[in-house]
Short mmCIF file of C-alpha atoms in Angstrom, two decimals:
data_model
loop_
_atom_site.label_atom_id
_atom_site.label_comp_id
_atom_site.label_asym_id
_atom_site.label_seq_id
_atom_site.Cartn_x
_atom_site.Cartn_y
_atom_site.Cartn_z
CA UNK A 1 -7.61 175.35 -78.35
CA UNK A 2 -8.61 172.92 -75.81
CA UNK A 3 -10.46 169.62 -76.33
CA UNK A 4 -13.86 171.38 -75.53
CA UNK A 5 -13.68 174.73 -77.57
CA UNK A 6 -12.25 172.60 -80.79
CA UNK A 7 -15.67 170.25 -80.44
CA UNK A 8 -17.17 173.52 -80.36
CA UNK A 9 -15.04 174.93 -82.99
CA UNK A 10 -16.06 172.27 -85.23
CA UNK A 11 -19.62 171.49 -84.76
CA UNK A 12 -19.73 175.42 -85.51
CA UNK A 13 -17.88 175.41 -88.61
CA UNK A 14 -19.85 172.07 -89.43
CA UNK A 15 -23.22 173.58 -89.16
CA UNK A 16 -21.73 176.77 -90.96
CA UNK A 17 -20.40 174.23 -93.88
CA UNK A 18 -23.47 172.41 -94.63
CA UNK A 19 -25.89 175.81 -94.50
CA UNK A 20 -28.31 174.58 -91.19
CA UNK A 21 -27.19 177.42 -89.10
CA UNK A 22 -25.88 180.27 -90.88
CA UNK A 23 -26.51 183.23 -88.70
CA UNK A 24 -25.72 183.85 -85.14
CA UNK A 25 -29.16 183.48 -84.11
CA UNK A 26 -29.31 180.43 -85.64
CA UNK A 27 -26.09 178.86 -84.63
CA UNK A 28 -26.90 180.22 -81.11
CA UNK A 29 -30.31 178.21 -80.94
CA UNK A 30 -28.34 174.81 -82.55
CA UNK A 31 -25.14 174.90 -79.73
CA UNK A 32 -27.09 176.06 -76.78
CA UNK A 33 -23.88 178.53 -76.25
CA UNK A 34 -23.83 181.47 -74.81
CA UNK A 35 -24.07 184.90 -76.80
CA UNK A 36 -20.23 186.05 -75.43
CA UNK A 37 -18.90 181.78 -76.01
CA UNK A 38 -20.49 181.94 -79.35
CA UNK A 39 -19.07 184.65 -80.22
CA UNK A 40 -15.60 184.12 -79.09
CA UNK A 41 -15.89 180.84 -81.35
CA UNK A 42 -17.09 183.13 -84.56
CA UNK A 43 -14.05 185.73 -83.54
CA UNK A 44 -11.34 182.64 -83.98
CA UNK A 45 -12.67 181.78 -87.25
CA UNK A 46 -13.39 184.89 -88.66
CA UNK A 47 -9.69 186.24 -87.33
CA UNK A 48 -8.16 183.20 -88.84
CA UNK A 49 -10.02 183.60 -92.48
CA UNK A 50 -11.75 179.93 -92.69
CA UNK A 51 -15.06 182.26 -92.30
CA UNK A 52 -16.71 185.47 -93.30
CA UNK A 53 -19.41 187.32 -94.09
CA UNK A 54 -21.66 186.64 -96.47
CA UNK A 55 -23.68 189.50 -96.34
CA UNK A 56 -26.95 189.74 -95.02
CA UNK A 57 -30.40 187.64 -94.87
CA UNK A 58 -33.47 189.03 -95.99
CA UNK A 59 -35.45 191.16 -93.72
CA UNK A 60 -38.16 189.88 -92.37
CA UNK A 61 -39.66 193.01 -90.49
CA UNK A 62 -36.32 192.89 -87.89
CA UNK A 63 -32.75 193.86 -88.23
CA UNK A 64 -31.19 191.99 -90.82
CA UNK A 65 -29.13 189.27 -89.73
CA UNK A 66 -25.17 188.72 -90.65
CA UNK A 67 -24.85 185.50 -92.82
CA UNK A 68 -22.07 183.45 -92.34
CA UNK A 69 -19.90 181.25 -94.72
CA UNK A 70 -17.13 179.08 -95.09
CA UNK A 71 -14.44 181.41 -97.25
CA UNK A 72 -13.56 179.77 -100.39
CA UNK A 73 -10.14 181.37 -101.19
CA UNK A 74 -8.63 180.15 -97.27
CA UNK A 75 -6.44 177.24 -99.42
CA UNK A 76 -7.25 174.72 -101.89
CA UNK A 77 -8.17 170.77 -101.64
CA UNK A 78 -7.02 168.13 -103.85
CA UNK A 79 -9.40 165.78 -104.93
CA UNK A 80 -8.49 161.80 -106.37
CA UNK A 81 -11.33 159.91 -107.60
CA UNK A 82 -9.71 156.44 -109.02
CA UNK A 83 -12.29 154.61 -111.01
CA UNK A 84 -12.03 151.50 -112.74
CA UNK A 85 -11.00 152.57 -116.02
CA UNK A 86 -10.55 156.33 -115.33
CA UNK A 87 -8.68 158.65 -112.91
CA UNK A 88 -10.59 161.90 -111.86
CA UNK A 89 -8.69 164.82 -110.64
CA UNK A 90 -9.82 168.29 -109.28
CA UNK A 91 -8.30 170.78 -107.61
CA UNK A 92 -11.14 172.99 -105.67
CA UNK A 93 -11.41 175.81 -103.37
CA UNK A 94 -12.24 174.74 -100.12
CA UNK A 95 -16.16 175.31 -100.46
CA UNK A 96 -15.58 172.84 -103.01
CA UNK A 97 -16.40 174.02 -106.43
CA UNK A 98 -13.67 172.92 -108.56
CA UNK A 99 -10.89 175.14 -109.90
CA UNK A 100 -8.67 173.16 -112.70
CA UNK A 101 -9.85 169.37 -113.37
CA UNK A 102 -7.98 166.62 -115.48
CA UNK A 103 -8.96 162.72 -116.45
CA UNK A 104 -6.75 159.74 -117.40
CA UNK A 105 -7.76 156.19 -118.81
CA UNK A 106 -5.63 154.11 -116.27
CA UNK A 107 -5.45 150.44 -115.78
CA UNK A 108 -5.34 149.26 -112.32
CA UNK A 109 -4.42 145.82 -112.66
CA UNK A 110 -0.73 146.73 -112.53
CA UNK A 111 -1.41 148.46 -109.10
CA UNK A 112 -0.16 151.51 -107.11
CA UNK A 113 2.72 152.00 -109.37
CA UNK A 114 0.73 152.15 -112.94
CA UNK A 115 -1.39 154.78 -110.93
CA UNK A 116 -0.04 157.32 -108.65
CA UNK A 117 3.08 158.36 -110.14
CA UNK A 118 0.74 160.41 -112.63
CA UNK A 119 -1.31 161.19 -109.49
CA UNK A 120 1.29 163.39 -107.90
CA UNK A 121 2.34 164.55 -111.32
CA UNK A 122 -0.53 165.91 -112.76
CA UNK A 123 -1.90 167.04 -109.51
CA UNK A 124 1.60 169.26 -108.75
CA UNK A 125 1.14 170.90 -112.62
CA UNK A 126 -2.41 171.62 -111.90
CA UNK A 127 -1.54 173.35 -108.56
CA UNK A 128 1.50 175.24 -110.55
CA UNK A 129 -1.26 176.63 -113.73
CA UNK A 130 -3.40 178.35 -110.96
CA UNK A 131 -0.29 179.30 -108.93
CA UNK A 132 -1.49 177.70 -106.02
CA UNK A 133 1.06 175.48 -105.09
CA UNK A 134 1.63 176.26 -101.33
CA UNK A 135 -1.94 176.63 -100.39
CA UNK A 136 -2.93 173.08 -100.51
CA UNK A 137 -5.02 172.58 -96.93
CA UNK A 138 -5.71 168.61 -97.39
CA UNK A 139 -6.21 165.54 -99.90
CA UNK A 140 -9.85 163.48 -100.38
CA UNK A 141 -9.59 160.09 -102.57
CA UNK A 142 -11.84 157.40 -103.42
CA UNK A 143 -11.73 154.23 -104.66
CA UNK A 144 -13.59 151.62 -106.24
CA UNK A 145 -13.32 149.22 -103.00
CA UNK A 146 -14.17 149.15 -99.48
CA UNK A 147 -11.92 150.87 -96.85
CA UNK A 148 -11.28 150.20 -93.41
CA UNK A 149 -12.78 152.73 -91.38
CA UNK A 150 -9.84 152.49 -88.87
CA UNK A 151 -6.67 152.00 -90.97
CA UNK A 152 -7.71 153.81 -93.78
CA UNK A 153 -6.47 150.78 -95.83
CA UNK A 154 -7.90 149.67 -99.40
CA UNK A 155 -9.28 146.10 -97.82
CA UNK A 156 -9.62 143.27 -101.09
CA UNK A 157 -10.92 145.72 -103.71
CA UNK A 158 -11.98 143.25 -106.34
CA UNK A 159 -11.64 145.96 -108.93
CA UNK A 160 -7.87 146.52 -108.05
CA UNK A 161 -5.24 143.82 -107.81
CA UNK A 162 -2.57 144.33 -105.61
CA UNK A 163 -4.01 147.18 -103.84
CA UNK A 164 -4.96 145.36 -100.82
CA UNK A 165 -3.58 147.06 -97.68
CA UNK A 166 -2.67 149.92 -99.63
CA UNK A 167 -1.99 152.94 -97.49
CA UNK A 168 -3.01 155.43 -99.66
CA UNK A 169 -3.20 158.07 -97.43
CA UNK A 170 0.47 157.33 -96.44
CA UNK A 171 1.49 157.57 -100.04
CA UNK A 172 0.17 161.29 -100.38
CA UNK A 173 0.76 162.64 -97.66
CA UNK A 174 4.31 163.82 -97.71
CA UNK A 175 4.00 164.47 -101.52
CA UNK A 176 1.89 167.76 -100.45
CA UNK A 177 3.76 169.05 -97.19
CA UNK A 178 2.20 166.55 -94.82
CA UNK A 179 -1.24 168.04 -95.36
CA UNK A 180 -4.26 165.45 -93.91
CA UNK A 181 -5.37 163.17 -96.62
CA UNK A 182 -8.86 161.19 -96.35
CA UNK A 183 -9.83 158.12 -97.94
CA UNK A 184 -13.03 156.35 -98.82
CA UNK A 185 -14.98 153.99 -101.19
CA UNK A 186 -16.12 155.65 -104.35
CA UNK A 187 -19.81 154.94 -103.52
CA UNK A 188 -19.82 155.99 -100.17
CA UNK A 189 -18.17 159.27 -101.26
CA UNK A 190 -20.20 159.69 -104.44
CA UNK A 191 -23.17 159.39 -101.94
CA UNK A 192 -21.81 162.08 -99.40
CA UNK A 193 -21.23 164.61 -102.31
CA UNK A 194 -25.44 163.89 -103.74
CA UNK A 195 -26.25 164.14 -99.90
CA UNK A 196 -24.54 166.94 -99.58
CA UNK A 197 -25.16 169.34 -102.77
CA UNK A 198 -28.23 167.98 -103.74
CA UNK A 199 -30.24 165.55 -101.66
CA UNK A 200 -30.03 166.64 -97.83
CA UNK A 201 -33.04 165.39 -96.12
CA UNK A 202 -33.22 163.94 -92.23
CA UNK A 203 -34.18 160.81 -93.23
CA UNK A 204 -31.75 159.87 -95.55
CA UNK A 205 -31.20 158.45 -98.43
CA UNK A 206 -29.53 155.28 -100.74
CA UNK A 207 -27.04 155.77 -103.19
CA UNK A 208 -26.63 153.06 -105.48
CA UNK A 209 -23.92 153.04 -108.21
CA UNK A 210 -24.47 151.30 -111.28
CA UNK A 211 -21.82 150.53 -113.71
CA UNK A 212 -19.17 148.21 -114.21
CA UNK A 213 -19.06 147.29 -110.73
CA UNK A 214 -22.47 147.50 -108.34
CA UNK A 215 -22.32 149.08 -104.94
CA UNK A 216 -24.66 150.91 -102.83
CA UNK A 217 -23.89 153.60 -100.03
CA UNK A 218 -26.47 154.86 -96.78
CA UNK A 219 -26.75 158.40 -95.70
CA UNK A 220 -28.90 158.81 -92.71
CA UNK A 221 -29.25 162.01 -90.61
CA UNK A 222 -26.06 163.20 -92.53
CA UNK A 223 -24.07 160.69 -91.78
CA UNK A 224 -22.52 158.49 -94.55
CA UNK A 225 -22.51 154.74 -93.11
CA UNK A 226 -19.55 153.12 -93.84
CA UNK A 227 -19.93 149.99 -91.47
CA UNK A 228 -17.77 148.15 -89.06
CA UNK A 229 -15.29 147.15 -91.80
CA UNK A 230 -15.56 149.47 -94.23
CA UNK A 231 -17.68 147.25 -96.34
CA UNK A 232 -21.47 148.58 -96.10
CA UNK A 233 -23.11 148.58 -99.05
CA UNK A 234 -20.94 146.32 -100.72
CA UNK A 235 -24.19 144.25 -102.76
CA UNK A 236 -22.58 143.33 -106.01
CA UNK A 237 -20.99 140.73 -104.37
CA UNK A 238 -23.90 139.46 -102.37
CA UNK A 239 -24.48 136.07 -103.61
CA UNK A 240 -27.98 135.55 -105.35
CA UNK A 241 -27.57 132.48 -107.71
CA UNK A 242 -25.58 129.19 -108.47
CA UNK A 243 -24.25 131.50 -112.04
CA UNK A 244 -20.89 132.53 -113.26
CA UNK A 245 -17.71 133.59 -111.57
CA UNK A 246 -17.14 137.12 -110.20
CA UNK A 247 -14.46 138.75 -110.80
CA UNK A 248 -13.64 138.69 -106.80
CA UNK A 249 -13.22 134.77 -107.23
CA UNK A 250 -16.83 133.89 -106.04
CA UNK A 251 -19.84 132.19 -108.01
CA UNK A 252 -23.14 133.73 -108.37
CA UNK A 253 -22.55 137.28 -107.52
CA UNK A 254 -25.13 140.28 -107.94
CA UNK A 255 -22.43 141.93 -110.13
CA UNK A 256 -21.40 138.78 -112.02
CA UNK A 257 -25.17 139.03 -113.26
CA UNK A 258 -25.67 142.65 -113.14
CA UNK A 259 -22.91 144.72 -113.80
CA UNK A 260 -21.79 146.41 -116.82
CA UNK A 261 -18.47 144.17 -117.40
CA UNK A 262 -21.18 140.94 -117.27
CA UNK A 263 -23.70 142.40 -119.26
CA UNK A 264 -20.95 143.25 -121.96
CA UNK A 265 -19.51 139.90 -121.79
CA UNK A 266 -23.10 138.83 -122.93
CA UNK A 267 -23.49 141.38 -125.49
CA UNK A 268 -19.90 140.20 -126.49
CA UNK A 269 -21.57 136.79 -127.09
CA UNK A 270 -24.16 137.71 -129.19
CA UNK A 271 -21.18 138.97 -131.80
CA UNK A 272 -21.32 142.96 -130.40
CA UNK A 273 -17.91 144.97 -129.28
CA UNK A 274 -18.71 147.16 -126.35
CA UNK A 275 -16.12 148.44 -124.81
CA UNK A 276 -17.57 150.13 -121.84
CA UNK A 277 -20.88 150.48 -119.35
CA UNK A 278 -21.20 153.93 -121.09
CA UNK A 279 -21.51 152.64 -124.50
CA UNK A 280 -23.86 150.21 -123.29
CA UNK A 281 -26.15 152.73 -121.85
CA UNK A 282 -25.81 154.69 -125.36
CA UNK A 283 -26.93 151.74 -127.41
CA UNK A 284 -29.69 150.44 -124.95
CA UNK A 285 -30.58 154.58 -125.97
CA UNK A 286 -30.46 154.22 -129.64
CA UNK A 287 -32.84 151.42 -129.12
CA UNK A 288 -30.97 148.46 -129.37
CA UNK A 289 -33.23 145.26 -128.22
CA UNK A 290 -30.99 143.22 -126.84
CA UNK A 291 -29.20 146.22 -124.54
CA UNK A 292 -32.13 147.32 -123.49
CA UNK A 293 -32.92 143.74 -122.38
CA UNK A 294 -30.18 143.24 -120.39
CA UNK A 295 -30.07 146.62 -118.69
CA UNK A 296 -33.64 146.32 -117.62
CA UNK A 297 -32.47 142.42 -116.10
CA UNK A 298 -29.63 144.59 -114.49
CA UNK A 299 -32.16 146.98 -112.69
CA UNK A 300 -34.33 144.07 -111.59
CA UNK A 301 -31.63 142.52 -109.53
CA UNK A 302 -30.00 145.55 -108.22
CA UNK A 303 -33.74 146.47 -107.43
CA UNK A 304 -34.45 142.85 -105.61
CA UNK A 305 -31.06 143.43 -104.33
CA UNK A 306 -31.85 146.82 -103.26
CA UNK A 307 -35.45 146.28 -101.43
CA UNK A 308 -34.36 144.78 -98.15
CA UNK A 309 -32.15 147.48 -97.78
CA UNK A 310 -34.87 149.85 -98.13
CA UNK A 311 -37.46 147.74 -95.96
CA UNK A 312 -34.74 148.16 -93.29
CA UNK A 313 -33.89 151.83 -93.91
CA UNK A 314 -36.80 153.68 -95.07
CA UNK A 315 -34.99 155.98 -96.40
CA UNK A 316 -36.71 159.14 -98.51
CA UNK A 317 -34.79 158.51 -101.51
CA UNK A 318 -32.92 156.48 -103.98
CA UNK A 319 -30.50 157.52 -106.10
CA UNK A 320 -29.26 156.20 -108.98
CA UNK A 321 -25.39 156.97 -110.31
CA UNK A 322 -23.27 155.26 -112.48
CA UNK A 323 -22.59 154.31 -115.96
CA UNK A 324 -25.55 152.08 -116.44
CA UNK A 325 -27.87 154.70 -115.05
CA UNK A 326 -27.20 156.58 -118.25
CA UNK A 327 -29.42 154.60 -120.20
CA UNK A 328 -32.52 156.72 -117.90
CA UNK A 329 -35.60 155.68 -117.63
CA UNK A 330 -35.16 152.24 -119.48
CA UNK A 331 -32.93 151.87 -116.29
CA UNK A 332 -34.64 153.25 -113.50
CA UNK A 333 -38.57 152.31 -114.43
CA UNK A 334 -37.65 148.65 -114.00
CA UNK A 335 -35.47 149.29 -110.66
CA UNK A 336 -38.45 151.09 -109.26
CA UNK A 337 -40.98 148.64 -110.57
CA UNK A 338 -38.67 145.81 -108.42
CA UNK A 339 -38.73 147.69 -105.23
CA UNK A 340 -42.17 148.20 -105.28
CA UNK A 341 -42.41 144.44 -106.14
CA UNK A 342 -40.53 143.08 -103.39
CA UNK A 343 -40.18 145.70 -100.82
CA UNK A 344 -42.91 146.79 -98.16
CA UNK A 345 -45.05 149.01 -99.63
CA UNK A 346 -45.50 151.75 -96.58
CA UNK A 347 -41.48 152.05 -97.23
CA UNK A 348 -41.53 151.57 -101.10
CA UNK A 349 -44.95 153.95 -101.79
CA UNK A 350 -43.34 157.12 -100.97
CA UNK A 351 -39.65 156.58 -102.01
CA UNK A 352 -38.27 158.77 -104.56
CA UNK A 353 -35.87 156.95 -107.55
CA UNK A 354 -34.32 159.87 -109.37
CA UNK A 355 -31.05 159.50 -111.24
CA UNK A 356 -27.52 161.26 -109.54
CA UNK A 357 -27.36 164.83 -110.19
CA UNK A 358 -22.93 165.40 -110.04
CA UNK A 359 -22.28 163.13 -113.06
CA UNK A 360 -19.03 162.47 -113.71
CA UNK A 361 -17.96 164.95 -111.53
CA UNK A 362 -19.40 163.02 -108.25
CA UNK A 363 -16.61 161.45 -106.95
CA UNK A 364 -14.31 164.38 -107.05
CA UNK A 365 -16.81 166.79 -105.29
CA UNK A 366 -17.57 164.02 -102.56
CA UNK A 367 -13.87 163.51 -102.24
CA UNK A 368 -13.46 167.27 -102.09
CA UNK A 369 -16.41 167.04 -99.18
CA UNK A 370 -14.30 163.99 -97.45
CA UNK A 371 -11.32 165.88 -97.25
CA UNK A 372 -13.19 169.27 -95.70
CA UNK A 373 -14.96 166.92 -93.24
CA UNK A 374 -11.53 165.73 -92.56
CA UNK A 375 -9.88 169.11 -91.87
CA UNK A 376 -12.46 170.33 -89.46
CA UNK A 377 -12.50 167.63 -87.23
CA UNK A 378 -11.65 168.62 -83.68
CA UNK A 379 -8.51 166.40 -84.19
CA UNK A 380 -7.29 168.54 -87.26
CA UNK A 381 -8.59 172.04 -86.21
CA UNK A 382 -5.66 173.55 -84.87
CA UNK A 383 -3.32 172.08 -87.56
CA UNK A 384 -6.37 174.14 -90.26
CA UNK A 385 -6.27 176.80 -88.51
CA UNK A 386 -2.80 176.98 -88.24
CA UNK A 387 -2.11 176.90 -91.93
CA UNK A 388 -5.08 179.09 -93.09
CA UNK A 389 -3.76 181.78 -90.32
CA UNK A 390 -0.31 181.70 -92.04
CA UNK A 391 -1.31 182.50 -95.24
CA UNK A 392 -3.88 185.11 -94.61
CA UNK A 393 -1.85 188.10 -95.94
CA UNK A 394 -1.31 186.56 -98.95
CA UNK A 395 -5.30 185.91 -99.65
CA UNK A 396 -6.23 188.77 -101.17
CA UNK A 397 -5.39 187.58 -104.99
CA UNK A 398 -5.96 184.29 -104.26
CA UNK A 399 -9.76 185.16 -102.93
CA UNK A 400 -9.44 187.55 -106.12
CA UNK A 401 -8.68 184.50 -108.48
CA UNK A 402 -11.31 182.05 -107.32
CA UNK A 403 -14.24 183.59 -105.27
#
């Protein structure tokens, strides 16, 4: 392809991806492409497998119209969601719904090495139980920790000592036949997977996470904001009082107040083992006073932290993920009540605050997302194309298996 028809290429199969245009009609009226170049686009895609038919729309008095999707069984993604305490993995078809999943408690302290050697293991085994080893189209990670935009490269993730500079992308790649492999922060992928399967809406929306760590991503007209470093929506370490130490080095930190590792070390004080955001959220649930106490503090400074954001923004929606969030409405009343509070009220009036609808499975289907997003760049087309081409006789029991 040449530079032009691959920006076509892709804006086509973007629009196709994400449901706005579906039908030729449709995609006709979104490119502003001829019927014949349109269709010579569609031809490509459908000849090469990424696409088919879907069937057809429902009549509306005309002929029905041909609906067009992205094929499912055209290869497999691998998705990587390291967390703070636990390792996500998912293998998916490349609409994304996941195929064979697996979870580890890992410790990150010890870096790269404690980490990815299971990685590559487990992922490999999962690919040989569905016997899809050689149909592996690209990789999607995230991490708890900004990354640069540029480099791809973990950049001071105060969750994960000796991961700075880490080239994770570089560490993957070769493991799974030199496939593309994308990486991003866990909140800004988390938030691309709600935008994406649950949430799209023009004017955006705010994803904050709430657990052990607190971080907040921006989605606006689609487009996940990740910021000229890497490091939008990085609040939990936004300094808002003289107060204890952070585990990034600092004093006063949002998260040193807020998040679920400070709130524990205060239930900790009061004579209570909990070992984890989650169990937090549970007892705050059961009705425990002095959990519920602390989680409500928690959602008044995330939602102080929160409202200029939103004053900025306007965005139609927040929405709440993480560990903490568990604990529902005692959670989410008092983060609303804040942003009303402190934030502009022709912003703050309308705004939705609704909890995350992936659960745990949120970073895996964002990184699933990432990775698609990824592939069907105009950069990566040809190399997609390419490999989905090659194995197109081969489809048929694979499209059997997992379609």
């Amino acid at each position: 392809m040449g530079n032009v028809r691959e920006a076509e290429a892709s804006e086509l199969l973007g629009l196709i991806r994400r449901g706005e245009a579906t039908t030729r009609s449709e995609l006709q009226d979104r490119m502003q492409l001829s019927r014949v170049t349109l269709g010579k686009r569609l031809d490509v895609l459908l000849r090469s497998g990424l696409v088919d038919e879907a069937g057809q729309d429902a009549s509306t008095g005309g002929r029905p119209r041909t609906v067009f999707r992205i094929r499912p069984g055209c290869g497999v993604l691998l998705a990587v969601d390291i967390g703070s305490s636990r390792t996500n993995l998912a293998v998916t078809d490349f609409a994304g719904t996941i195929l064979v999943r697996d979870d580890r408690l890992l410790d990150l302290s010890g870096g790269p090495g404690t980490v990815l050697p299971w990685v590559r293991r487990r992922l490999k085994a999962m690919l040989k139980e569905i016997g899809a080893a050689d149909s592996v189209l690209g990789v999607g990670v995230c991490v708890p920790g900004p990354v640069d935009p540029v480099s791809r490269r973990l950049v001071h993730p105060a969750l994960m000592p000796g991961w700075h500079g880490v080239d994770l992308a570089a560490e993957l790649k070769e493991d799974f036949d030199g496939v593309p492999v994308a990486v991003g922060s866990d909140v800004q992928v988390t938030a691309l997977g709600e935008y994406r399967m649950h949430w799209s809406n023009p004017d955006g929306i705010i994803l904050v996470k709430a657990g052990e760590g607190i971080a907040a991503a921006a989605v606006i007209n689609g487009v996940v904001r990740t910021g000229a470093t890497g490091a939008a929506g990085e609040i939990g370490h936004m300094r808002i009082s003289e107060g204890r130490q952070c585990r990034c080095g600092r004093f006063g930190c949002l998260e040193s107040v807020a998040g679920g590792w400070a709130l524990r070390e205060r239930l900790s004080e009061a004579g209570w083992t909990v070992g984890s955001s989650e169990e937090l959220a549970d007892l705050a649930l059961r009705g425990d006073s002095l959990s519920i106490e602390l989680l409500e503090l928690s959602a008044r400074l995330v939602g102080r932290a929160l409202a200029p954001v939103i004053a900025v923004l306007n965005p139609s929606a927040v929405v709440v993920a993480g560990a903490l969030a568990d604990g529902g409405a005692v959670f989410l009343d008092p983060l609303r009540a804040a942003l009303e509070a402190v934030g502009p009220q022709e912003a703050t009036r309308p705004l939705v605050v609704a909890s995350a609808q992936l659960g745990a499975d949120a970073g895996v289907v964002g990184a699933a997302l990432l990775a698609q997003d990824l592939l069907t760049a105009p950069a990566h087309l040809d190399m997609l194309l390419t490999r989905v081409t090659s194995r197109r006789p081969d489809q048929d029991s694979f499209v059997k298996l997992f379609t």
